[in-house]
PDB file of C-alpha atoms and ligand atoms in Angstrom:
ATOM      1  CA  MET A   1      17.621  12.932   0.216  1.00  0.00           C
ATOM      2  CA  LYS A   2      16.355  16.253  -1.083  1.00  0.00           C
ATOM      3  CA  PRO A   3      12.531  16.302  -0.874  1.00  0.00           C
ATOM      4  CA  ILE A   4      10.587  16.313  -4.152  1.00  0.00           C
ATOM      5  CA  ASP A   5       8.785  19.591  -4.936  1.00  0.00           C
ATOM      6  CA  ASN A   6       5.756  20.120  -7.183  1.00  0.00           C
ATOM      7  CA  ALA A   7       5.417  16.417  -7.848  1.00  0.00           C
ATOM      8  CA  THR A   8       2.700  14.491  -9.626  1.00  0.00           C
ATOM      9  CA  VAL A   9       1.782  11.613  -7.356  1.00  0.00           C
ATOM     10  CA  LEU A  10      -0.102   8.532  -8.546  1.00  0.00           C
ATOM     11  CA  VAL A  11      -1.924   6.759  -5.720  1.00  0.00           C
ATOM     12  CA  THR A  12      -3.479   3.360  -6.342  1.00  0.00           C
ATOM     13  CA  GLY A  13      -6.467   2.745  -4.098  1.00  0.00           C
ATOM     14  CA  GLY A  14      -6.622   6.506  -3.631  1.00  0.00           C
ATOM     15  CA  SER A  15     -10.407   6.764  -3.280  1.00  0.00           C
ATOM     16  CA  LYS A  16     -10.648   5.910   0.425  1.00  0.00           C
ATOM     17  CA  GLY A  17      -8.885   4.567   3.511  1.00  0.00           C
ATOM     18  CA  ILE A  18      -5.107   4.778   3.806  1.00  0.00           C
ATOM     19  CA  GLY A  19      -4.635   5.622   0.104  1.00  0.00           C
ATOM     20  CA  LEU A  20      -6.968   8.614   0.271  1.00  0.00           C
ATOM     21  CA  ALA A  21      -5.241   9.871   3.434  1.00  0.00           C
ATOM     22  CA  ILE A  22      -1.831   9.591   1.714  1.00  0.00           C
ATOM     23  CA  ALA A  23      -3.222  11.437  -1.324  1.00  0.00           C
ATOM     24  CA  GLU A  24      -4.609  14.191   0.918  1.00  0.00           C
ATOM     25  CA  GLU A  25      -1.254  14.519   2.682  1.00  0.00           C
ATOM     26  CA  PHE A  26       0.588  14.972  -0.637  1.00  0.00           C
ATOM     27  CA  ALA A  27      -2.086  17.447  -1.802  1.00  0.00           C
ATOM     28  CA  ALA A  28      -1.766  19.424   1.437  1.00  0.00           C
ATOM     29  CA  HIS A  29       1.908  19.891   0.504  1.00  0.00           C
ATOM     30  CA  GLY A  30       0.946  21.211  -2.933  1.00  0.00           C
ATOM     31  CA  HIS A  31       1.500  18.111  -5.077  1.00  0.00           C
ATOM     32  CA  ASP A  32      -0.791  17.183  -7.985  1.00  0.00           C
ATOM     33  CA  LEU A  33      -2.476  13.796  -7.923  1.00  0.00           C
ATOM     34  CA  ILE A  34      -3.608  10.889 -10.059  1.00  0.00           C
ATOM     35  CA  LEU A  35      -6.041   8.686  -8.142  1.00  0.00           C
ATOM     36  CA  VAL A  36      -6.786   5.136  -9.233  1.00  0.00           C
ATOM     37  CA  ALA A  37      -9.454   2.724  -7.923  1.00  0.00           C
ATOM     38  CA  ARG A  38     -12.346   0.689  -9.319  1.00  0.00           C
ATOM     39  CA  GLY A  39     -15.358   2.670  -8.113  1.00  0.00           C
ATOM     40  CA  GLN A  40     -15.681   5.708 -10.402  1.00  0.00           C
ATOM     41  CA  GLU A  41     -18.182   7.620  -8.259  1.00  0.00           C
ATOM     42  CA  GLU A  42     -16.241   7.382  -4.996  1.00  0.00           C
ATOM     43  CA  LEU A  43     -13.030   8.170  -6.867  1.00  0.00           C
ATOM     44  CA  GLU A  44     -14.466  11.337  -8.409  1.00  0.00           C
ATOM     45  CA  ARG A  45     -16.055  12.399  -5.100  1.00  0.00           C
ATOM     46  CA  SER A  46     -12.708  12.069  -3.298  1.00  0.00           C
ATOM     47  CA  ALA A  47     -10.890  13.862  -6.138  1.00  0.00           C
ATOM     48  CA  GLN A  48     -13.332  16.804  -6.030  1.00  0.00           C
ATOM     49  CA  THR A  49     -12.990  17.141  -2.250  1.00  0.00           C
ATOM     50  CA  ILE A  50      -9.202  17.351  -2.650  1.00  0.00           C
ATOM     51  CA  ARG A  51      -9.420  19.840  -5.560  1.00  0.00           C
ATOM     52  CA  ASP A  52     -11.685  22.073  -3.445  1.00  0.00           C
ATOM     53  CA  SER A  53      -9.601  21.928  -0.295  1.00  0.00           C
ATOM     54  CA  ALA A  54      -6.024  21.853  -1.606  1.00  0.00           C
ATOM     55  CA  GLN A  55      -6.313  23.617  -4.992  1.00  0.00           C
ATOM     56  CA  VAL A  56      -4.187  21.002  -6.770  1.00  0.00           C
ATOM     57  CA  ASN A  57      -4.827  19.152 -10.043  1.00  0.00           C
ATOM     58  CA  VAL A  58      -6.372  15.721  -9.583  1.00  0.00           C
ATOM     59  CA  LEU A  59      -6.866  13.214 -12.412  1.00  0.00           C
ATOM     60  CA  THR A  60      -8.785   9.988 -11.871  1.00  0.00           C
ATOM     61  CA  PHE A  61      -8.646   6.618 -13.603  1.00  0.00           C
ATOM     62  CA  ALA A  62     -11.216   3.951 -12.765  1.00  0.00           C
ATOM     63  CA  VAL A  63      -9.297   0.713 -13.250  1.00  0.00           C
ATOM     64  CA  ASP A  64      -9.537  -2.782 -11.786  1.00  0.00           C
ATOM     65  CA  LEU A  65      -5.889  -3.370 -10.932  1.00  0.00           C
ATOM     66  CA  SER A  66      -6.471  -7.050 -10.190  1.00  0.00           C
ATOM     67  CA  GLU A  67      -6.790  -7.649 -13.948  1.00  0.00           C
ATOM     68  CA  THR A  68      -3.669  -9.026 -15.588  1.00  0.00           C
ATOM     69  CA  HIS A  69      -2.994  -6.268 -18.136  1.00  0.00           C
ATOM     70  CA  ALA A  70      -4.293  -3.365 -16.057  1.00  0.00           C
ATOM     71  CA  PRO A  71      -0.849  -1.956 -15.135  1.00  0.00           C
ATOM     72  CA  GLU A  72       0.253  -1.567 -18.799  1.00  0.00           C
ATOM     73  CA  ARG A  73      -3.126  -0.036 -19.711  1.00  0.00           C
ATOM     74  CA  LEU A  74      -2.899   2.432 -16.830  1.00  0.00           C
ATOM     75  CA  PHE A  75       0.678   3.360 -17.787  1.00  0.00           C
ATOM     76  CA  GLU A  76      -0.472   4.073 -21.368  1.00  0.00           C
ATOM     77  CA  GLN A  77      -3.492   6.097 -20.184  1.00  0.00           C
ATOM     78  CA  VAL A  78      -1.265   8.264 -17.986  1.00  0.00           C
ATOM     79  CA  LYS A  79       1.161   8.746 -20.882  1.00  0.00           C
ATOM     80  CA  GLU A  80      -1.704   9.745 -23.214  1.00  0.00           C
ATOM     81  CA  ALA A  81      -2.820  12.292 -20.614  1.00  0.00           C
ATOM     82  CA  GLY A  82       0.636  13.863 -21.021  1.00  0.00           C
ATOM     83  CA  VAL A  83       1.542  13.564 -17.352  1.00  0.00           C
ATOM     84  CA  SER A  84       4.781  12.280 -15.927  1.00  0.00           C
ATOM     85  CA  VAL A  85       4.643  10.604 -12.546  1.00  0.00           C
ATOM     86  CA  ASP A  86       7.246  11.634  -9.956  1.00  0.00           C
ATOM     87  CA  VAL A  87       5.903   9.563  -7.063  1.00  0.00           C
ATOM     88  CA  LEU A  88       4.154   6.207  -7.361  1.00  0.00           C
ATOM     89  CA  VAL A  89       2.193   5.113  -4.293  1.00  0.00           C
ATOM     90  CA  ASN A  90       1.388   1.410  -4.535  1.00  0.00           C
ATOM     91  CA  ASN A  91      -1.351   1.300  -1.934  1.00  0.00           C
ATOM     92  CA  ALA A  92      -4.233  -0.691  -3.484  1.00  0.00           C
ATOM     93  CA  GLY A  93      -4.446  -4.029  -1.765  1.00  0.00           C
ATOM     94  CA  VAL A  94      -7.039  -6.393  -0.372  1.00  0.00           C
ATOM     95  CA  GLY A  95      -7.021  -9.026   2.354  1.00  0.00           C
ATOM     96  CA  MET A  96      -8.650 -12.425   2.792  1.00  0.00           C
ATOM     97  CA  THR A  97      -9.027 -14.234   6.093  1.00  0.00           C
ATOM     98  CA  GLY A  98     -10.088 -17.774   6.933  1.00  0.00           C
ATOM     99  CA  ASP A  99      -8.908 -21.244   5.956  1.00  0.00           C
ATOM    100  CA  PHE A 100      -6.848 -21.205   2.762  1.00  0.00           C
ATOM    101  CA  ALA A 101      -8.185 -24.638   1.750  1.00  0.00           C
ATOM    102  CA  LYS A 102     -11.809 -23.556   2.085  1.00  0.00           C
ATOM    103  CA  GLY A 103     -11.300 -20.128   0.503  1.00  0.00           C
ATOM    104  CA  ASP A 104     -12.468 -19.003  -2.931  1.00  0.00           C
ATOM    105  CA  TYR A 105      -9.404 -19.587  -5.119  1.00  0.00           C
ATOM    106  CA  VAL A 106     -10.454 -17.138  -7.837  1.00  0.00           C
ATOM    107  CA  LYS A 107     -10.742 -14.388  -5.208  1.00  0.00           C
ATOM    108  CA  MET A 108      -7.367 -15.485  -3.827  1.00  0.00           C
ATOM    109  CA  THR A 109      -5.765 -15.196  -7.270  1.00  0.00           C
ATOM    110  CA  ARG A 110      -7.106 -11.680  -7.698  1.00  0.00           C
ATOM    111  CA  MET A 111      -5.730 -10.710  -4.289  1.00  0.00           C
ATOM    112  CA  LEU A 112      -2.282 -12.064  -5.119  1.00  0.00           C
ATOM    113  CA  GLN A 113      -2.378 -10.417  -8.534  1.00  0.00           C
ATOM    114  CA  LEU A 114      -3.218  -7.043  -6.966  1.00  0.00           C
ATOM    115  CA  ASN A 115      -0.992  -7.225  -3.882  1.00  0.00           C
ATOM    116  CA  ILE A 116       2.068  -8.701  -5.598  1.00  0.00           C
ATOM    117  CA  LEU A 117       2.098  -8.647  -9.395  1.00  0.00           C
ATOM    118  CA  THR A 118       0.338  -5.337 -10.030  1.00  0.00           C
ATOM    119  CA  LEU A 119       2.516  -3.615  -7.431  1.00  0.00           C
ATOM    120  CA  SER A 120       5.637  -5.059  -9.080  1.00  0.00           C
ATOM    121  CA  GLN A 121       4.580  -4.234 -12.620  1.00  0.00           C
ATOM    122  CA  LEU A 122       3.508  -0.676 -11.844  1.00  0.00           C
ATOM    123  CA  THR A 123       6.852  -0.185 -10.141  1.00  0.00           C
ATOM    124  CA  HIS A 124       8.679  -1.609 -13.160  1.00  0.00           C
ATOM    125  CA  LEU A 125       6.775   0.625 -15.592  1.00  0.00           C
ATOM    126  CA  PHE A 126       6.807   3.907 -13.694  1.00  0.00           C
ATOM    127  CA  MET A 127      10.320   3.536 -12.319  1.00  0.00           C
ATOM    128  CA  GLN A 128      12.061   3.542 -15.735  1.00  0.00           C
ATOM    129  CA  PRO A 129      11.260   7.186 -16.565  1.00  0.00           C
ATOM    130  CA  MET A 130      12.092   8.161 -12.980  1.00  0.00           C
ATOM    131  CA  LEU A 131      15.526   6.546 -13.323  1.00  0.00           C
ATOM    132  CA  GLU A 132      16.070   8.329 -16.654  1.00  0.00           C
ATOM    133  CA  ARG A 133      15.333  11.638 -14.910  1.00  0.00           C
ATOM    134  CA  ASN A 134      17.331  10.644 -11.783  1.00  0.00           C
ATOM    135  CA  HIS A 135      14.333  11.790  -9.821  1.00  0.00           C
ATOM    136  CA  GLY A 136      11.439   9.982  -8.184  1.00  0.00           C
ATOM    137  CA  ARG A 137       9.930   7.998  -5.360  1.00  0.00           C
ATOM    138  CA  ILE A 138       8.164   4.675  -5.010  1.00  0.00           C
ATOM    139  CA  LEU A 139       6.074   4.353  -1.837  1.00  0.00           C
ATOM    140  CA  ASN A 140       4.749   0.852  -1.211  1.00  0.00           C
ATOM    141  CA  VAL A 141       2.079   0.132   1.390  1.00  0.00           C
ATOM    142  CA  GLY A 142       2.898  -3.167   3.053  1.00  0.00           C
ATOM    143  CA  SER A 143       1.629  -4.351   6.411  1.00  0.00           C
ATOM    144  CA  LEU A 144       2.794  -5.160   9.901  1.00  0.00           C
ATOM    145  CA  VAL A 145       1.948  -8.833   9.192  1.00  0.00           C
ATOM    146  CA  ALA A 146       5.103  -8.896   7.070  1.00  0.00           C
ATOM    147  CA  TYR A 147       7.127  -8.778  10.297  1.00  0.00           C
ATOM    148  CA  PHE A 148       5.327 -11.824  11.676  1.00  0.00           C
ATOM    149  CA  ALA A 149       6.824 -15.278  11.379  1.00  0.00           C
ATOM    150  CA  GLY A 150       3.654 -16.513   9.675  1.00  0.00           C
ATOM    151  CA  THR A 151      -0.029 -15.698   9.842  1.00  0.00           C
ATOM    152  CA  PRO A 152      -2.487 -18.596  10.042  1.00  0.00           C
ATOM    153  CA  ASN A 153      -5.991 -17.522   8.950  1.00  0.00           C
ATOM    154  CA  TRP A 154      -4.498 -15.218   6.405  1.00  0.00           C
ATOM    155  CA  ALA A 155      -1.522 -17.198   5.256  1.00  0.00           C
ATOM    156  CA  ALA A 156      -1.687 -15.982   1.643  1.00  0.00           C
ATOM    157  CA  TYR A 157      -2.385 -12.327   2.497  1.00  0.00           C
ATOM    158  CA  GLY A 158       0.455 -12.354   5.033  1.00  0.00           C
ATOM    159  CA  ALA A 159       2.800 -13.872   2.469  1.00  0.00           C
ATOM    160  CA  SER A 160       1.803 -11.238  -0.093  1.00  0.00           C
ATOM    161  CA  LYS A 161       2.850  -8.522   2.349  1.00  0.00           C
ATOM    162  CA  HIS A 162       6.131 -10.369   3.091  1.00  0.00           C
ATOM    163  CA  TYR A 163       6.737  -9.989  -0.643  1.00  0.00           C
ATOM    164  CA  VAL A 164       6.025  -6.246  -0.519  1.00  0.00           C
ATOM    165  CA  LEU A 165       8.458  -5.729   2.380  1.00  0.00           C
ATOM    166  CA  SER A 166      11.243  -7.853   0.921  1.00  0.00           C
ATOM    167  CA  PHE A 167      10.805  -6.500  -2.626  1.00  0.00           C
ATOM    168  CA  SER A 168      10.821  -2.905  -1.416  1.00  0.00           C
ATOM    169  CA  LYS A 169      13.929  -3.341   0.722  1.00  0.00           C
ATOM    170  CA  GLY A 170      15.805  -5.123  -2.059  1.00  0.00           C
ATOM    171  CA  LEU A 171      14.803  -2.584  -4.686  1.00  0.00           C
ATOM    172  CA  ALA A 172      15.679   0.343  -2.395  1.00  0.00           C
ATOM    173  CA  ARG A 173      19.206  -1.014  -2.241  1.00  0.00           C
ATOM    174  CA  GLU A 174      19.364  -1.596  -6.019  1.00  0.00           C
ATOM    175  CA  VAL A 175      18.513   2.029  -6.840  1.00  0.00           C
ATOM    176  CA  LYS A 176      20.496   3.675  -4.041  1.00  0.00           C
ATOM    177  CA  GLY A 177      22.283   6.782  -5.344  1.00  0.00           C
ATOM    178  CA  SER A 178      20.136   6.989  -8.498  1.00  0.00           C
ATOM    179  CA  GLY A 179      17.964   9.897  -7.355  1.00  0.00           C
ATOM    180  CA  VAL A 180      15.033   7.473  -7.017  1.00  0.00           C
ATOM    181  CA  ALA A 181      14.147   6.086  -3.588  1.00  0.00           C
ATOM    182  CA  VAL A 182      11.893   3.231  -2.523  1.00  0.00           C
ATOM    183  CA  THR A 183      10.027   3.315   0.786  1.00  0.00           C
ATOM    184  CA  VAL A 184       7.790   0.695   2.368  1.00  0.00           C
ATOM    185  CA  VAL A 185       5.308   1.774   5.019  1.00  0.00           C
ATOM    186  CA  SER A 186       3.866  -1.009   7.180  1.00  0.00           C
ATOM    187  CA  PRO A 187       0.610  -0.097   8.945  1.00  0.00           C
ATOM    188  CA  GLY A 188      -0.852  -2.252  11.694  1.00  0.00           C
ATOM    189  CA  THR A 189      -4.570  -2.902  12.132  1.00  0.00           C
ATOM    190  CA  THR A 190      -6.377   0.232  10.961  1.00  0.00           C
ATOM    191  CA  ALA A 191     -10.065   1.137  10.927  1.00  0.00           C
ATOM    192  CA  THR A 192     -10.919   1.168   7.202  1.00  0.00           C
ATOM    193  CA  ASP A 193     -13.223  -0.754   4.861  1.00  0.00           C
ATOM    194  CA  PHE A 194     -10.378  -3.277   4.562  1.00  0.00           C
ATOM    195  CA  VAL A 195     -11.597  -4.841   7.842  1.00  0.00           C
ATOM    196  CA  LYS A 196     -14.966  -5.657   6.253  1.00  0.00           C
ATOM    197  CA  THR A 197     -13.721  -6.719   2.816  1.00  0.00           C
ATOM    198  CA  ALA A 198     -11.066  -8.968   4.405  1.00  0.00           C
ATOM    199  CA  ASP A 199     -13.695 -10.356   6.808  1.00  0.00           C
ATOM    200  CA  ALA A 200     -11.273  -9.581   9.639  1.00  0.00           C
ATOM    201  CA  ALA A 201     -13.594  -7.913  12.180  1.00  0.00           C
ATOM    202  CA  ASP A 202     -13.740 -11.010  14.402  1.00  0.00           C
ATOM    203  CA  MET A 203      -9.982 -11.578  14.349  1.00  0.00           C
ATOM    204  CA  ARG A 204      -8.323 -10.960  17.746  1.00  0.00           C
ATOM    205  CA  ALA A 205      -5.859  -8.472  16.251  1.00  0.00           C
ATOM    206  CA  TYR A 206      -8.816  -6.373  15.029  1.00  0.00           C
ATOM    207  CA  GLN A 207     -10.740  -6.388  18.332  1.00  0.00           C
ATOM    208  CA  SER A 208      -9.318  -3.044  19.417  1.00  0.00           C
ATOM    209  CA  LEU A 209      -8.588  -0.660  16.577  1.00  0.00           C
ATOM    210  CA  ASP A 210      -6.816   1.935  18.682  1.00  0.00           C
ATOM    211  CA  GLY A 211      -3.647   2.222  16.598  1.00  0.00           C
ATOM    212  CA  PRO A 212      -2.724   5.212  14.429  1.00  0.00           C
ATOM    213  CA  SER A 213      -5.481   6.714  12.283  1.00  0.00           C
ATOM    214  CA  VAL A 214      -5.240   6.831   8.487  1.00  0.00           C
ATOM    215  CA  ASN A 215      -4.128  10.466   8.765  1.00  0.00           C
ATOM    216  CA  GLU A 216      -1.332   9.602  11.175  1.00  0.00           C
ATOM    217  CA  ILE A 217      -0.216   6.773   8.883  1.00  0.00           C
ATOM    218  CA  ALA A 218      -0.252   9.167   5.926  1.00  0.00           C
ATOM    219  CA  LYS A 219       1.940  11.710   7.734  1.00  0.00           C
ATOM    220  CA  VAL A 220       4.522   9.018   8.612  1.00  0.00           C
ATOM    221  CA  ALA A 221       4.415   7.673   5.037  1.00  0.00           C
ATOM    222  CA  TYR A 222       4.805  11.133   3.470  1.00  0.00           C
ATOM    223  CA  LYS A 223       7.763  12.071   5.650  1.00  0.00           C
ATOM    224  CA  ALA A 224       9.577   8.752   5.109  1.00  0.00           C
ATOM    225  CA  CYS A 225       8.971   8.932   1.350  1.00  0.00           C
ATOM    226  CA  GLN A 226      10.239  12.495   1.075  1.00  0.00           C
ATOM    227  CA  LYS A 227      13.344  11.664   3.092  1.00  0.00           C
ATOM    228  CA  GLY A 228      13.941   8.561   0.978  1.00  0.00           C
ATOM    229  CA  GLU A 229      13.840   6.270   4.026  1.00  0.00           C
ATOM    230  CA  VAL A 230      13.609   2.572   3.246  1.00  0.00           C
ATOM    231  CA  SER A 231      11.047   1.573   5.839  1.00  0.00           C
ATOM    232  CA  ALA A 232       8.546   3.150   8.230  1.00  0.00           C
ATOM    233  CA  ILE A 233       6.176   1.634  10.780  1.00  0.00           C
ATOM    234  CA  PRO A 234       3.512   4.029  12.105  1.00  0.00           C
ATOM    235  CA  GLY A 235       2.764   3.804  15.857  1.00  0.00           C
ATOM    236  CA  VAL A 236       4.857   2.829  18.865  1.00  0.00           C
ATOM    237  CA  SER A 237       3.012  -0.428  19.663  1.00  0.00           C
ATOM    238  CA  ASN A 238       3.308  -1.498  16.016  1.00  0.00           C
ATOM    239  CA  LYS A 239       7.058  -0.831  16.112  1.00  0.00           C
ATOM    240  CA  ILE A 240       7.305  -3.035  19.218  1.00  0.00           C
ATOM    241  CA  LEU A 241       5.291  -5.804  17.538  1.00  0.00           C
ATOM    242  CA  ALA A 242       7.528  -5.614  14.468  1.00  0.00           C
ATOM    243  CA  TYR A 243      10.597  -5.837  16.681  1.00  0.00           C
ATOM    244  CA  LEU A 244       9.099  -8.839  18.508  1.00  0.00           C
ATOM    245  CA  GLY A 245       8.429 -10.501  15.160  1.00  0.00           C
ATOM    246  CA  GLU A 246      12.104 -10.270  14.244  1.00  0.00           C
ATOM    247  CA  LEU A 247      13.415 -11.585  17.577  1.00  0.00           C
ATOM    248  CA  HIS A 248      14.785 -15.085  17.900  1.00  0.00           C
ATOM    249  CA  PRO A 249      13.551 -17.654  18.660  1.00  0.00           C
ATOM    250  CA  ARG A 250      10.866 -16.778  16.146  1.00  0.00           C
ATOM    251  CA  ALA A 251       8.844 -19.793  17.306  1.00  0.00           C
ATOM    252  CA  ILE A 252       7.623 -17.719  20.263  1.00  0.00           C
ATOM    253  CA  ALA A 253       6.646 -14.818  18.002  1.00  0.00           C
ATOM    254  CA  PHE A 254       4.894 -17.291  15.704  1.00  0.00           C
ATOM    255  CA  GLU A 255       2.710 -18.531  18.593  1.00  0.00           C
ATOM    256  CA  VAL A 256       1.884 -14.936  19.636  1.00  0.00           C
ATOM    257  CA  PHE A 257       0.880 -13.951  16.130  1.00  0.00           C
ATOM    258  CA  ALA A 258      -0.991 -17.205  15.527  1.00  0.00           C
ATOM    259  CA  TYR A 259      -3.068 -16.265  18.594  1.00  0.00           C
ATOM    260  CA  LEU A 260      -3.645 -12.718  17.320  1.00  0.00           C
ATOM    261  CA  SER A 261      -4.668 -14.039  13.889  1.00  0.00           C
ATOM    262  CA  GLN A 262      -7.289 -16.375  15.355  1.00  0.00           C
ATOM    263  CA  LYS A 263     -10.936 -15.587  14.853  1.00  0.00           C
ATOM    264  CA  LYS A 264     -12.931 -15.308  18.093  1.00  0.00           C
ATOM    265  CA  ASP A 265     -15.648 -17.942  18.519  1.00  0.00           C
TER     266      ASP A 265
HETATM  267  N1  NAP B   1      -6.708  -1.501   7.180  1.00  0.00           N
HETATM  268  C1  NAP B   1      -5.782  -2.282   7.693  1.00  0.00           C
HETATM  269  O1  NAP B   1      -5.931  -2.844   8.801  1.00  0.00           O
HETATM  270  C2  NAP B   1      -4.468  -2.456   6.961  1.00  0.00           C
HETATM  271  C3  NAP B   1      -3.382  -2.919   7.713  1.00  0.00           C
HETATM  272  C4  NAP B   1      -2.163  -3.095   7.076  1.00  0.00           C
HETATM  273  C5  NAP B   1      -2.039  -2.826   5.731  1.00  0.00           C
HETATM  274  N2  NAP B   1      -3.119  -2.393   5.024  1.00  0.00           N
HETATM  275  C6  NAP B   1      -2.926  -2.150   3.580  1.00  0.00           C
HETATM  276  O2  NAP B   1      -3.276  -0.820   3.277  1.00  0.00           O
HETATM  277  C7  NAP B   1      -3.655  -0.735   1.911  1.00  0.00           C
HETATM  278  C8  NAP B   1      -4.943   0.081   1.812  1.00  0.00           C
HETATM  279  O3  NAP B   1      -5.953  -0.569   2.536  1.00  0.00           O
HETATM  280  P1  NAP B   1      -7.107   0.216   3.312  1.00  0.00           P
HETATM  281  O4  NAP B   1      -7.097  -0.297   4.701  1.00  0.00           O
HETATM  282  O5  NAP B   1      -7.027   1.658   3.069  1.00  0.00           O
HETATM  283  O6  NAP B   1      -8.368  -0.431   2.560  1.00  0.00           O
HETATM  284  P2  NAP B   1      -9.697   0.237   1.926  1.00  0.00           P
HETATM  285  O7  NAP B   1     -10.203   1.327   2.792  1.00  0.00           O
HETATM  286  O8  NAP B   1     -10.580  -0.917   1.632  1.00  0.00           O
HETATM  287  O9  NAP B   1      -9.170   0.903   0.571  1.00  0.00           O
HETATM  288  C9  NAP B   1      -8.702   0.121  -0.496  1.00  0.00           C
HETATM  289  C10 NAP B   1      -8.510   1.003  -1.711  1.00  0.00           C
HETATM  290  O10 NAP B   1      -8.013   0.186  -2.778  1.00  0.00           O
HETATM  291  C11 NAP B   1      -8.937   0.226  -3.878  1.00  0.00           C
HETATM  292  N3  NAP B   1      -8.952  -1.090  -4.532  1.00  0.00           N
HETATM  293  C12 NAP B   1      -9.314  -2.280  -3.986  1.00  0.00           C
HETATM  294  N4  NAP B   1      -9.253  -3.249  -4.913  1.00  0.00           N
HETATM  295  C13 NAP B   1      -8.835  -2.654  -6.075  1.00  0.00           C
HETATM  296  C14 NAP B   1      -8.619  -3.120  -7.389  1.00  0.00           C
HETATM  297  N5  NAP B   1      -8.814  -4.408  -7.727  1.00  0.00           N
HETATM  298  N6  NAP B   1      -8.218  -2.242  -8.335  1.00  0.00           N
HETATM  299  C15 NAP B   1      -8.031  -0.920  -8.023  1.00  0.00           C
HETATM  300  N7  NAP B   1      -8.235  -0.425  -6.784  1.00  0.00           N
HETATM  301  C16 NAP B   1      -8.648  -1.280  -5.825  1.00  0.00           C
HETATM  302  C17 NAP B   1     -10.279   0.615  -3.237  1.00  0.00           C
HETATM  303  O11 NAP B   1     -11.200   1.202  -4.125  1.00  0.00           O
HETATM  304  P3  NAP B   1     -12.264   0.315  -4.990  1.00  0.00           P
HETATM  305  O12 NAP B   1     -12.834  -0.693  -4.045  1.00  0.00           O
HETATM  306  O13 NAP B   1     -13.251   1.295  -5.508  1.00  0.00           O
HETATM  307  O14 NAP B   1     -11.469  -0.308  -6.070  1.00  0.00           O
HETATM  308  C18 NAP B   1      -9.791   1.629  -2.209  1.00  0.00           C
HETATM  309  O15 NAP B   1      -9.524   2.861  -2.825  1.00  0.00           O
HETATM  310  C19 NAP B   1      -3.761  -2.173   1.399  1.00  0.00           C
HETATM  311  O16 NAP B   1      -2.610  -2.483   0.653  1.00  0.00           O
HETATM  312  C20 NAP B   1      -3.811  -3.002   2.678  1.00  0.00           C
HETATM  313  O17 NAP B   1      -3.278  -4.289   2.484  1.00  0.00           O
HETATM  314  C21 NAP B   1      -4.332  -2.199   5.609  1.00  0.00           C
END
């Protein structure tokens, strides 16, 4: 597909981690940004750093996207600001590890709302004008866990990322030829604040965080999105793990990933 020039790119969870790196990558290519996250101060700090270094326009909206009506409110706010979004990056997401049965169910609901429903609704809202213009991109941030046969210790988080992968692939096919493309990027374990908020530091998979950095992930994501590729997995070892996850018999892969998802005593 022809790359998108002079785009306005909305990045959810754009204040830090993978989302900020993706935002910086778009800005480095001259695209304007809209960054969304909850923490206003961090959001504004990140926006100012990008304005200073890349000389692009950056708007910020401090929104809790785990609230039920947040996507519609954000869509209206962007419309009122008179901006049309060419690229939507659905990156905001949180993880939860540990026993599902013992977990905080309210926290779980907010995670599922953010990782699944908000991502779907933002896509639904922002995609319509893109389809009318025959021009646009949706870039969804999934996870390598989506390639695993199942992930004990983060069963619900893993399932939420299975949704992101499956939804993105299905939607990419639905809009093929429309001028709008859908890409899903699936990072493996990455050193960000996610590790702490998901309480994943003592999980075997997170013992050595030597995979691609957030900047490397962002470069892969940017390229795949601009080319209109359906799926991208940053890092060679992550690609191998994803391939292993799809091999049959999946029972073997399940045991491998169940081991990797265990917390160390
Ligand atoms: N790090 C990993 O190992 C890893 C691996 C695979 C996939 N991923 C995925 O990558 C994505 C980004 O994660 P990350 O590692 O970059 O995590 P991070 O460093 O913790 O960043 C998360 C971003 O999302 C925002 N956010 C969190 N909850 C939000 C909410 N309710 N409403 C609006 N914004 C919210 C955060 O800002 P505020 O807290 O200020 O809201 C922040 O900007 C997620 O979808 C995650 O599932 C991460």
